[in-house]
Amino acid sequence: MFFPNSKEITTTPTPTFTFTFSFSFSFSFSCADGSAVMSKFLSSLSPTPSVQSQSAVASIDLGSKCLKVVVVNLKPGQAPISIAINEMSKWKTSSLVAFHSNSQLIGEESLGLLVRYPTKVYSHLPILLSKPFNYPQKFLRSLYLSYDITPDETRDVVVYKTEEEG
């Protein structure tokens, strides 16, 4: 299995397939008061924990600068592969997430906040996931990104500190 919380793919005797799967990606951001806020960036891109499907598979290519979503359709008579279209940028979506005014913004919506609130918009997250703290620290400095980061004491990974809005 690729993911720790994945479930087996089950089939029924009829031609309809039932795919059941879940993703367990997460990374944490620490607020000024020390409470952890779990990012829903990847979970909002992934399907719901249990999905009924008619022979289709979704694939998410999560890159450091952009992401793409592709649907592989196994039904006869239909296009086998289709790329999900983003109304702003066609087939690519920026890999950005922003937390502002008690809202979570993803992609081009968060790109609009980048100039006004650079410390609330997070980028290059796939590169930094599960890396030892020294790597993200050097990487973010090389890009002149001024995130407030600290190491997690138990896992030695990066923890982003954010402002808590009241």
mmCIF file of N, CA and C in Angstrom, residues 40-42 62-68 92-99 104-114 120-126:
data_model
loop_
_atom_site.group_PDB
_atom_site.id
_atom_site.type_symbol
_atom_site.label_atom_id
_atom_site.label_comp_id
_atom_site.label_asym_id
_atom_site.label_seq_id
_atom_site.Cartn_x
_atom_site.Cartn_y
_atom_site.Cartn_z
ATOM 1 N N LYS A 40 -5.386 21.829 5.538
ATOM 2 C CA LYS A 40 -6.305 21.008 4.759
ATOM 3 C C LYS A 40 -6.006 21.129 3.268
ATOM 4 N N PHE A 41 -4.835 21.645 2.959
ATOM 5 C CA PHE A 41 -4.476 21.860 1.557
ATOM 6 C C PHE A 41 -4.575 20.577 0.754
ATOM 7 N N LEU A 42 -3.880 19.550 1.176
ATOM 8 C CA LEU A 42 -3.886 18.311 0.401
ATOM 9 C C LEU A 42 -5.194 17.557 0.543
ATOM 10 N N LEU A 62 1.147 16.726 -7.643
ATOM 11 C CA LEU A 62 1.401 17.854 -6.756
ATOM 12 C C LEU A 62 2.862 18.251 -6.864
ATOM 13 N N GLY A 63 3.141 19.264 -7.661
ATOM 14 C CA GLY A 63 4.496 19.754 -7.839
ATOM 15 C C GLY A 63 4.787 20.901 -6.893
ATOM 16 N N SER A 64 6.018 21.389 -6.921
ATOM 17 C CA SER A 64 6.392 22.467 -6.010
ATOM 18 C C SER A 64 5.824 23.810 -6.446
ATOM 19 N N LYS A 65 5.584 24.006 -7.739
ATOM 20 C CA LYS A 65 5.054 25.280 -8.216
ATOM 21 C C LYS A 65 3.617 25.178 -8.707
ATOM 22 N N CYS A 66 3.241 24.042 -9.254
ATOM 23 C CA CYS A 66 1.872 23.897 -9.737
ATOM 24 C C CYS A 66 1.397 22.460 -9.542
ATOM 25 N N LEU A 67 0.090 22.284 -9.634
ATOM 26 C CA LEU A 67 -0.489 20.951 -9.528
ATOM 27 C C LEU A 67 -1.435 20.734 -10.688
ATOM 28 N N LYS A 68 -1.624 19.479 -11.026
ATOM 29 C CA LYS A 68 -2.535 19.101 -12.103
ATOM 30 C C LYS A 68 -3.385 17.932 -11.614
ATOM 31 N N LYS A 92 -3.251 24.058 -15.254
ATOM 32 C CA LYS A 92 -2.331 24.095 -14.112
ATOM 33 C C LYS A 92 -2.917 24.982 -13.024
ATOM 34 N N THR A 93 -2.720 24.578 -11.780
ATOM 35 C CA THR A 93 -3.133 25.367 -10.632
ATOM 36 C C THR A 93 -1.908 25.611 -9.771
ATOM 37 N N SER A 94 -1.734 26.820 -9.299
ATOM 38 C CA SER A 94 -0.580 27.134 -8.454
ATOM 39 C C SER A 94 -0.634 26.328 -7.166
ATOM 40 N N SER A 95 0.510 25.791 -6.748
ATOM 41 C CA SER A 95 0.597 25.034 -5.493
ATOM 42 C C SER A 95 0.821 26.001 -4.341
ATOM 43 N N LEU A 96 -0.184 26.776 -4.053
ATOM 44 C CA LEU A 96 -0.129 27.750 -2.971
ATOM 45 C C LEU A 96 -1.314 27.531 -2.052
ATOM 46 N N VAL A 97 -1.115 27.806 -0.786
ATOM 47 C CA VAL A 97 -2.205 27.773 0.175
ATOM 48 C C VAL A 97 -2.061 28.999 1.062
ATOM 49 N N ALA A 98 -3.189 29.637 1.379
ATOM 50 C CA ALA A 98 -3.176 30.831 2.223
ATOM 51 C C ALA A 98 -4.230 30.677 3.307
ATOM 52 N N PHE A 99 -3.909 31.192 4.473
ATOM 53 C CA PHE A 99 -4.850 31.231 5.585
ATOM 54 C C PHE A 99 -5.068 32.699 5.917
ATOM 55 N N GLN A 104 -9.454 29.402 4.142
ATOM 56 C CA GLN A 104 -8.343 28.697 3.501
ATOM 57 C C GLN A 104 -8.488 28.893 2.005
ATOM 58 N N LEU A 105 -7.465 29.458 1.389
ATOM 59 C CA LEU A 105 -7.495 29.731 -0.038
ATOM 60 C C LEU A 105 -6.438 28.888 -0.725
ATOM 61 N N ILE A 106 -6.774 28.372 -1.904
ATOM 62 C CA ILE A 106 -5.873 27.473 -2.617
ATOM 63 C C ILE A 106 -5.696 27.973 -4.046
ATOM 64 N N GLY A 107 -4.498 27.821 -4.570
ATOM 65 C CA GLY A 107 -4.223 28.139 -5.968
ATOM 66 C C GLY A 107 -4.252 29.617 -6.265
ATOM 67 N N GLU A 108 -4.950 30.001 -7.350
ATOM 68 C CA GLU A 108 -4.975 31.385 -7.799
ATOM 69 C C GLU A 108 -5.620 32.315 -6.783
ATOM 70 N N GLU A 109 -6.550 31.813 -5.985
ATOM 71 C CA GLU A 109 -7.159 32.648 -4.947
ATOM 72 C C GLU A 109 -6.115 33.103 -3.937
ATOM 73 N N SER A 110 -5.201 32.213 -3.579
ATOM 74 C CA SER A 110 -4.152 32.591 -2.630
ATOM 75 C C SER A 110 -3.069 33.432 -3.298
ATOM 76 N N LEU A 111 -2.919 33.307 -4.604
ATOM 77 C CA LEU A 111 -1.939 34.110 -5.336
ATOM 78 C C LEU A 111 -2.261 35.596 -5.226
ATOM 79 N N GLY A 112 -3.535 35.939 -5.154
ATOM 80 C CA GLY A 112 -3.949 37.328 -4.996
ATOM 81 C C GLY A 112 -3.528 37.934 -3.668
ATOM 82 N N LEU A 113 -3.342 37.115 -2.651
ATOM 83 C CA LEU A 113 -2.925 37.609 -1.332
ATOM 84 C C LEU A 113 -1.416 37.673 -1.165
ATOM 85 N N LEU A 114 -0.685 37.111 -2.098
ATOM 86 C CA LEU A 114 0.765 36.974 -1.950
ATOM 87 C C LEU A 114 1.478 38.305 -1.763
ATOM 88 N N LYS A 120 1.303 34.919 4.968
ATOM 89 C CA LYS A 120 0.103 34.089 5.095
ATOM 90 C C LYS A 120 -0.087 33.146 3.911
ATOM 91 N N VAL A 121 0.763 33.269 2.901
ATOM 92 C CA VAL A 121 0.670 32.430 1.706
ATOM 93 C C VAL A 121 1.878 31.504 1.690
ATOM 94 N N TYR A 122 1.629 30.204 1.637
ATOM 95 C CA TYR A 122 2.695 29.211 1.724
ATOM 96 C C TYR A 122 2.902 28.550 0.366
ATOM 97 N N SER A 123 4.168 28.439 -0.013
ATOM 98 C CA SER A 123 4.514 27.840 -1.300
ATOM 99 C C SER A 123 5.607 26.797 -1.108
ATOM 100 N N HIS A 124 5.885 26.042 -2.159
ATOM 101 C CA HIS A 124 6.940 25.018 -2.175
ATOM 102 C C HIS A 124 6.747 23.964 -1.082
ATOM 103 N N LEU A 125 5.521 23.715 -0.667
ATOM 104 C CA LEU A 125 5.275 22.771 0.424
ATOM 105 C C LEU A 125 5.624 21.327 0.083
ATOM 106 N N PRO A 126 5.371 20.830 -1.125
ATOM 107 C CA PRO A 126 5.743 19.434 -1.402
ATOM 108 C C PRO A 126 7.242 19.166 -1.263
#
